[in-house]
mmCIF file of C-alpha atoms in Angstrom:
data_model
loop_
_atom_site.group_PDB
_atom_site.id
_atom_site.type_symbol
_atom_site.label_atom_id
_atom_site.label_comp_id
_atom_site.label_asym_id
_atom_site.label_seq_id
_atom_site.Cartn_x
_atom_site.Cartn_y
_atom_site.Cartn_z
ATOM 1 C CA MET A 1 -4.814 1.977 -41.007
ATOM 2 C CA ASP A 2 -2.704 0.819 -38.056
ATOM 3 C CA GLN A 3 -3.984 -0.005 -34.591
ATOM 4 C CA GLY A 4 -3.239 3.473 -33.205
ATOM 5 C CA GLN A 5 -5.234 5.152 -35.968
ATOM 6 C CA GLU A 6 -8.134 2.730 -35.452
ATOM 7 C CA LEU A 7 -8.258 3.554 -31.758
ATOM 8 C CA GLU A 8 -8.113 7.262 -32.472
ATOM 9 C CA THR A 9 -10.960 6.950 -34.986
ATOM 10 C CA PHE A 10 -12.947 4.914 -32.475
ATOM 11 C CA ASN A 11 -12.454 7.485 -29.711
ATOM 12 C CA ASN A 12 -13.456 10.357 -31.986
ATOM 13 C CA SER A 13 -16.573 8.677 -33.420
ATOM 14 C CA ASN A 14 -19.996 10.083 -32.595
ATOM 15 C CA SER A 15 -21.226 6.861 -31.002
ATOM 16 C CA TYR A 16 -18.438 6.572 -28.456
ATOM 17 C CA ALA A 17 -17.227 10.109 -27.940
ATOM 18 C CA GLY A 18 -15.641 11.004 -24.624
ATOM 19 C CA THR A 19 -13.279 9.239 -22.294
ATOM 20 C CA TYR A 20 -13.816 5.854 -20.696
ATOM 21 C CA SER A 21 -14.940 7.469 -17.444
ATOM 22 C CA ASP A 22 -17.454 9.621 -19.289
ATOM 23 C CA ILE A 23 -19.493 6.641 -20.445
ATOM 24 C CA SER A 24 -22.559 6.251 -18.254
ATOM 25 C CA GLY A 25 -22.864 3.078 -16.174
ATOM 26 C CA HIS A 26 -26.018 1.783 -17.879
ATOM 27 C CA ARG A 27 -24.465 1.704 -21.362
ATOM 28 C CA TYR A 28 -22.697 -1.586 -20.691
ATOM 29 C CA ARG A 29 -22.126 -2.655 -24.268
ATOM 30 C CA GLN A 30 -20.654 0.658 -25.342
ATOM 31 C CA ARG A 31 -18.422 0.648 -22.300
ATOM 32 C CA ASP A 32 -17.245 -2.883 -23.109
ATOM 33 C CA GLU A 33 -16.543 -2.005 -26.729
ATOM 34 C CA HIS A 34 -14.624 1.101 -25.718
ATOM 35 C CA GLY A 35 -12.505 -0.762 -23.182
ATOM 36 C CA LEU A 36 -11.711 -3.576 -25.612
ATOM 37 C CA ALA A 37 -10.895 -1.110 -28.386
ATOM 38 C CA ARG A 38 -8.190 0.352 -26.171
ATOM 39 C CA LEU A 39 -6.598 -3.124 -26.237
ATOM 40 C CA GLY A 40 -7.048 -3.574 -29.975
ATOM 41 C CA LYS A 41 -9.901 -6.063 -29.519
ATOM 42 C CA LYS A 42 -13.453 -6.195 -30.871
ATOM 43 C CA GLN A 43 -16.582 -6.918 -28.861
ATOM 44 C CA VAL A 44 -18.068 -10.255 -30.022
ATOM 45 C CA LEU A 45 -19.882 -11.643 -26.950
ATOM 46 C CA LYS A 46 -23.458 -10.808 -26.035
ATOM 47 C CA ARG A 47 -23.917 -9.252 -22.601
ATOM 48 C CA ARG A 48 -26.614 -11.076 -20.635
ATOM 49 C CA PHE A 49 -25.656 -10.382 -17.055
ATOM 50 C CA GLY A 50 -26.548 -7.219 -15.198
ATOM 51 C CA PHE A 51 -25.268 -6.118 -11.811
ATOM 52 C CA LEU A 52 -27.613 -8.284 -9.721
ATOM 53 C CA SER A 53 -27.122 -11.467 -11.755
ATOM 54 C CA LEU A 54 -23.352 -10.925 -11.866
ATOM 55 C CA PHE A 55 -23.323 -10.379 -8.110
ATOM 56 C CA GLY A 56 -25.302 -13.595 -7.720
ATOM 57 C CA PHE A 57 -22.800 -15.424 -9.928
ATOM 58 C CA SER A 58 -19.933 -14.142 -7.781
ATOM 59 C CA CYS A 59 -21.621 -15.331 -4.583
ATOM 60 C CA THR A 60 -22.405 -18.687 -6.185
ATOM 61 C CA ILE A 61 -18.853 -19.399 -7.265
ATOM 62 C CA LEU A 62 -17.299 -18.104 -4.028
ATOM 63 C CA VAL A 63 -19.398 -20.514 -1.885
ATOM 64 C CA THR A 64 -17.917 -18.984 1.259
ATOM 65 C CA TRP A 65 -19.985 -20.207 4.186
ATOM 66 C CA GLU A 66 -20.979 -23.377 2.319
ATOM 67 C CA THR A 67 -17.313 -24.344 1.991
ATOM 68 C CA VAL A 68 -16.738 -23.642 5.684
ATOM 69 C CA LEU A 69 -19.480 -26.112 6.605
ATOM 70 C CA ALA A 70 -18.148 -28.761 4.217
ATOM 71 C CA LEU A 71 -14.459 -28.494 5.226
ATOM 72 C CA PHE A 72 -14.790 -27.391 8.844
ATOM 73 C CA GLN A 73 -13.657 -30.731 10.261
ATOM 74 C CA GLN A 74 -10.316 -30.763 8.462
ATOM 75 C CA ALA A 75 -9.074 -27.511 9.995
ATOM 76 C CA PHE A 76 -10.681 -28.275 13.365
ATOM 77 C CA GLN A 77 -8.944 -31.626 13.762
ATOM 78 C CA ASN A 78 -5.585 -30.348 12.507
ATOM 79 C CA GLY A 79 -5.017 -27.151 14.431
ATOM 80 C CA GLY A 80 -8.195 -26.852 16.462
ATOM 81 C CA PRO A 81 -10.087 -23.630 17.176
ATOM 82 C CA VAL A 82 -6.827 -21.647 17.142
ATOM 83 C CA GLY A 83 -5.950 -22.919 13.680
ATOM 84 C CA LEU A 84 -9.436 -22.159 12.435
ATOM 85 C CA ALA A 85 -9.614 -18.622 13.836
ATOM 86 C CA TYR A 86 -6.154 -17.335 12.964
ATOM 87 C CA GLY A 87 -5.765 -19.486 9.855
ATOM 88 C CA PHE A 88 -8.917 -17.963 8.396
ATOM 89 C CA ILE A 89 -7.577 -14.448 8.979
ATOM 90 C CA ILE A 90 -4.235 -15.323 7.352
ATOM 91 C CA ALA A 91 -5.977 -16.940 4.375
ATOM 92 C CA TRP A 92 -8.243 -13.908 3.965
ATOM 93 C CA LEU A 93 -5.379 -11.406 4.073
ATOM 94 C CA SER A 94 -3.342 -13.478 1.613
ATOM 95 C CA THR A 95 -6.244 -13.741 -0.839
ATOM 96 C CA PHE A 96 -7.021 -10.043 -0.433
ATOM 97 C CA SER A 97 -3.428 -9.036 -1.254
ATOM 98 C CA VAL A 98 -3.488 -11.118 -4.438
ATOM 99 C CA TYR A 99 -6.835 -9.716 -5.510
ATOM 100 C CA MET A 100 -5.680 -6.160 -5.066
ATOM 101 C CA VAL A 101 -3.194 -6.877 -7.855
ATOM 102 C CA ILE A 102 -5.728 -8.788 -9.971
ATOM 103 C CA ALA A 103 -8.245 -5.945 -9.623
ATOM 104 C CA GLU A 104 -5.637 -3.497 -10.881
ATOM 105 C CA MET A 105 -4.877 -5.709 -13.869
ATOM 106 C CA ALA A 106 -8.593 -6.206 -14.583
ATOM 107 C CA SER A 107 -9.118 -2.440 -14.659
ATOM 108 C CA LEU A 108 -6.081 -1.993 -16.880
ATOM 109 C CA ALA A 109 -6.923 -4.792 -19.331
ATOM 110 C CA PRO A 110 -10.529 -6.021 -18.878
ATOM 111 C CA THR A 111 -10.527 -9.047 -21.164
ATOM 112 C CA ALA A 112 -11.978 -12.542 -20.774
ATOM 113 C CA GLY A 113 -8.461 -13.937 -21.207
ATOM 114 C CA GLY A 114 -7.550 -12.865 -17.704
ATOM 115 C CA GLN A 115 -4.287 -14.261 -16.390
ATOM 116 C CA TYR A 116 -2.738 -15.514 -19.617
ATOM 117 C CA PHE A 117 -3.391 -12.165 -21.320
ATOM 118 C CA TRP A 118 -1.891 -10.228 -18.403
ATOM 119 C CA VAL A 119 1.154 -12.496 -18.362
ATOM 120 C CA SER A 120 1.595 -11.803 -22.063
ATOM 121 C CA MET A 121 1.455 -8.085 -21.330
ATOM 122 C CA LEU A 122 3.958 -8.089 -18.471
ATOM 123 C CA ALA A 123 6.402 -10.883 -19.316
ATOM 124 C CA PRO A 124 9.709 -10.110 -21.075
ATOM 125 C CA ARG A 125 9.416 -10.316 -24.835
ATOM 126 C CA LYS A 126 11.659 -13.383 -24.972
ATOM 127 C CA TYR A 127 9.415 -15.416 -22.651
ATOM 128 C CA LYS A 128 6.065 -13.782 -23.438
ATOM 129 C CA ARG A 129 4.605 -16.531 -25.641
ATOM 130 C CA PHE A 130 5.813 -19.447 -23.494
ATOM 131 C CA ALA A 131 4.735 -17.903 -20.169
ATOM 132 C CA SER A 132 1.296 -17.021 -21.557
ATOM 133 C CA TYR A 133 0.890 -20.553 -22.966
ATOM 134 C CA ILE A 134 1.759 -22.209 -19.645
ATOM 135 C CA THR A 135 -0.487 -19.845 -17.692
ATOM 136 C CA GLY A 136 -3.426 -20.500 -19.989
ATOM 137 C CA TRP A 137 -3.088 -24.265 -19.698
ATOM 138 C CA LEU A 138 -2.679 -24.143 -15.908
ATOM 139 C CA THR A 139 -5.854 -22.063 -15.698
ATOM 140 C CA SER A 140 -7.755 -24.501 -17.911
ATOM 141 C CA ILE A 141 -6.569 -27.514 -15.922
ATOM 142 C CA ALA A 142 -7.554 -25.761 -12.696
ATOM 143 C CA TRP A 143 -11.085 -25.188 -13.984
ATOM 144 C CA VAL A 144 -11.417 -28.876 -14.935
ATOM 145 C CA ALA A 145 -10.110 -29.951 -11.515
ATOM 146 C CA VAL A 146 -12.442 -27.596 -9.694
ATOM 147 C CA LEU A 147 -15.433 -28.922 -11.649
ATOM 148 C CA ALA A 148 -14.524 -32.476 -10.696
ATOM 149 C CA THR A 149 -13.905 -31.569 -7.051
ATOM 150 C CA GLY A 150 -17.104 -29.565 -6.712
ATOM 151 C CA SER A 151 -19.196 -32.271 -8.364
ATOM 152 C CA ILE A 152 -17.769 -34.946 -6.064
ATOM 153 C CA TYR A 153 -18.424 -32.777 -3.018
ATOM 154 C CA VAL A 154 -22.023 -32.072 -4.017
ATOM 155 C CA GLY A 155 -22.667 -35.705 -4.960
ATOM 156 C CA THR A 156 -21.325 -37.036 -1.652
ATOM 157 C CA ILE A 157 -23.197 -34.350 0.307
ATOM 158 C CA ILE A 158 -26.435 -35.482 -1.347
ATOM 159 C CA GLN A 159 -25.560 -39.052 -0.438
ATOM 160 C CA GLY A 160 -24.846 -37.936 3.134
ATOM 161 C CA LEU A 161 -28.271 -36.319 3.365
ATOM 162 C CA ILE A 162 -29.843 -39.577 2.185
ATOM 163 C CA ILE A 163 -27.936 -41.486 4.876
ATOM 164 C CA LEU A 164 -29.023 -38.971 7.496
ATOM 165 C CA ASN A 165 -32.707 -39.174 6.619
ATOM 166 C CA TYR A 166 -32.938 -42.897 5.777
ATOM 167 C CA PRO A 167 -31.133 -45.026 8.417
ATOM 168 C CA ASP A 168 -31.852 -48.221 6.470
ATOM 169 C CA TYR A 169 -30.037 -46.974 3.392
ATOM 170 C CA GLU A 170 -26.743 -48.775 2.728
ATOM 171 C CA SER A 171 -24.450 -46.398 0.905
ATOM 172 C CA GLN A 172 -22.196 -47.575 -1.902
ATOM 173 C CA LYS A 173 -19.280 -45.717 -3.435
ATOM 174 C CA TRP A 174 -20.561 -46.235 -6.967
ATOM 175 C CA GLN A 175 -23.789 -44.488 -5.982
ATOM 176 C CA GLY A 176 -21.793 -41.428 -4.928
ATOM 177 C CA THR A 177 -20.053 -41.531 -8.310
ATOM 178 C CA LEU A 178 -23.401 -41.608 -10.132
ATOM 179 C CA LEU A 179 -24.591 -38.641 -8.071
ATOM 180 C CA CYS A 180 -21.400 -36.823 -9.072
ATOM 181 C CA TRP A 181 -22.169 -37.447 -12.753
ATOM 182 C CA LEU A 182 -25.727 -36.268 -12.172
ATOM 183 C CA VAL A 183 -24.409 -32.959 -10.810
ATOM 184 C CA ILE A 184 -22.207 -32.557 -13.897
ATOM 185 C CA ALA A 185 -25.177 -33.367 -16.165
ATOM 186 C CA VAL A 186 -27.290 -30.689 -14.496
ATOM 187 C CA ALA A 187 -24.468 -28.148 -14.895
ATOM 188 C CA VAL A 188 -24.082 -28.988 -18.584
ATOM 189 C CA PHE A 189 -27.847 -28.773 -19.114
ATOM 190 C CA VAL A 190 -28.108 -25.344 -17.493
ATOM 191 C CA ASN A 191 -25.123 -23.923 -19.389
ATOM 192 C CA THR A 192 -26.219 -25.230 -22.798
ATOM 193 C CA VAL A 193 -29.943 -25.898 -23.116
ATOM 194 C CA VAL A 194 -31.270 -23.126 -20.857
ATOM 195 C CA SER A 195 -28.259 -20.797 -20.885
ATOM 196 C CA GLY A 196 -30.561 -17.844 -21.543
ATOM 197 C CA LEU A 197 -32.041 -18.324 -18.074
ATOM 198 C CA LEU A 198 -28.663 -18.143 -16.342
ATOM 199 C CA PRO A 199 -29.097 -14.527 -15.138
ATOM 200 C CA ILE A 200 -32.447 -15.442 -13.524
ATOM 201 C CA ILE A 201 -31.006 -18.631 -12.018
ATOM 202 C CA GLU A 202 -28.057 -16.731 -10.562
ATOM 203 C CA GLY A 203 -30.435 -14.219 -8.981
ATOM 204 C CA ILE A 204 -32.479 -17.023 -7.402
ATOM 205 C CA ILE A 205 -29.348 -18.709 -6.079
ATOM 206 C CA LEU A 206 -28.226 -15.391 -4.586
ATOM 207 C CA VAL A 207 -31.450 -15.293 -2.561
ATOM 208 C CA PHE A 208 -30.917 -18.850 -1.317
ATOM 209 C CA HIS A 209 -27.270 -18.066 -0.563
ATOM 210 C CA VAL A 210 -28.172 -15.136 1.700
ATOM 211 C CA LEU A 211 -31.199 -16.787 3.330
ATOM 212 C CA GLY A 212 -29.266 -20.000 3.905
ATOM 213 C CA PHE A 213 -26.472 -18.131 5.670
ATOM 214 C CA VAL A 214 -28.953 -16.356 7.943
ATOM 215 C CA ALA A 215 -30.751 -19.625 8.732
ATOM 216 C CA VAL A 216 -27.540 -21.506 9.580
ATOM 217 C CA LEU A 217 -26.204 -18.605 11.630
ATOM 218 C CA ILE A 218 -29.378 -18.361 13.723
ATOM 219 C CA LEU A 219 -29.398 -22.104 14.366
ATOM 220 C CA LEU A 220 -25.757 -22.136 15.429
ATOM 221 C CA VAL A 221 -26.074 -19.093 17.682
ATOM 222 C CA TYR A 222 -29.198 -20.248 19.524
ATOM 223 C CA LEU A 223 -28.974 -24.053 19.473
ATOM 224 C CA ALA A 224 -25.268 -24.961 19.424
ATOM 225 C CA PRO A 225 -23.300 -25.184 22.708
ATOM 226 C CA HIS A 226 -21.211 -22.089 23.402
ATOM 227 C CA GLY A 227 -17.584 -22.193 24.533
ATOM 228 C CA SER A 228 -15.509 -19.567 26.276
ATOM 229 C CA VAL A 229 -13.284 -17.044 24.508
ATOM 230 C CA ALA A 230 -10.209 -18.914 25.732
ATOM 231 C CA THR A 231 -11.524 -22.126 24.182
ATOM 232 C CA VAL A 232 -11.750 -20.498 20.777
ATOM 233 C CA PHE A 233 -8.519 -18.485 20.704
ATOM 234 C CA GLN A 234 -6.193 -20.602 22.857
ATOM 235 C CA THR A 235 -7.072 -24.264 22.192
ATOM 236 C CA SER A 236 -4.957 -26.284 19.759
ATOM 237 C CA LEU A 237 -5.669 -29.804 18.529
ATOM 238 C CA ASN A 238 -3.588 -32.408 16.732
ATOM 239 C CA GLU A 239 -6.081 -35.175 16.036
ATOM 240 C CA GLY A 240 -4.144 -36.278 12.966
ATOM 241 C CA GLY A 241 -1.204 -37.427 15.059
ATOM 242 C CA TRP A 242 1.351 -35.244 13.269
ATOM 243 C CA PRO A 243 4.905 -35.039 14.722
ATOM 244 C CA THR A 244 4.588 -31.360 15.658
ATOM 245 C CA GLN A 245 1.768 -28.942 16.309
ATOM 246 C CA GLY A 246 3.168 -26.602 13.664
ATOM 247 C CA LEU A 247 2.842 -29.301 11.013
ATOM 248 C CA SER A 248 -0.711 -29.945 12.193
ATOM 249 C CA TYR A 249 -1.495 -26.258 11.677
ATOM 250 C CA CYS A 250 -0.141 -26.428 8.112
ATOM 251 C CA VAL A 251 -2.256 -29.483 7.266
ATOM 252 C CA GLY A 252 -5.396 -27.897 8.700
ATOM 253 C CA PHE A 253 -4.626 -24.633 6.920
ATOM 254 C CA ILE A 254 -5.726 -26.321 3.692
ATOM 255 C CA GLY A 255 -9.289 -26.171 5.016
ATOM 256 C CA ASN A 256 -9.031 -22.410 5.560
ATOM 257 C CA VAL A 257 -7.542 -21.783 2.126
ATOM 258 C CA ALA A 258 -10.264 -23.899 0.488
ATOM 259 C CA THR A 259 -12.816 -21.433 1.835
ATOM 260 C CA PHE A 260 -11.483 -18.921 -0.688
ATOM 261 C CA VAL A 261 -11.048 -21.344 -3.579
ATOM 262 C CA GLY A 262 -14.081 -19.814 -5.280
ATOM 263 C CA GLY A 263 -12.234 -16.511 -5.375
ATOM 264 C CA TRP A 264 -9.408 -18.068 -7.344
ATOM 265 C CA ASN A 265 -11.938 -19.615 -9.714
ATOM 266 C CA LEU A 266 -13.515 -16.222 -10.237
ATOM 267 C CA ALA A 267 -10.144 -14.878 -11.270
#
């Protein structure tokens, strides 16, 4: 029986009768199996995440406002308020345009392979295998780099909080490195030993994500000094001493793009 006959048999079976759109939203596993069968694949992973936990995971990995707080200074010094305001809009529109395409591909071929599978689908037959191989490795390397970057950021932020609360503390670089390894150890522990609790953990983090944003927003609105509209949308800075203001904008733009780095990870 070839692949076409298998798919036809699958579609006509009693358990999965009807089109893809006919499957009710709460029958997640059947929907997954049906969608994968259309691609000639078999469902082998256990579904643990529901809508709320998956939404929490998305918010966790996007780290939108958290990234803004961590990288605010870079864009502010290299570009100023103008670079921050307009750079953020440009970064958002650019990311949105890419994700419109990714969303279309995800609906067409919803597999865990993601980019390398889609490249294999769309690339010319002559370059299909090579392009898919390169894409898969680039994606894997990106995930490793993001893990290292995120762990270093979290470790140094923890060290910064210690410095802020204990003036007598003398920070050492090796201590920041140990904190980075501690963050990685916690991540490994959660994803291996207590992986069954991940949906609950993601839901809890979602609550902290939303409440934290509200708390920071209220504090900034009521306690921070307020500038004029002209200060925000017309003031440029070049604190990095770059030869031109345009180059300063480009350097600071990295801070705006980093705000959406979680979106690329999610892809």
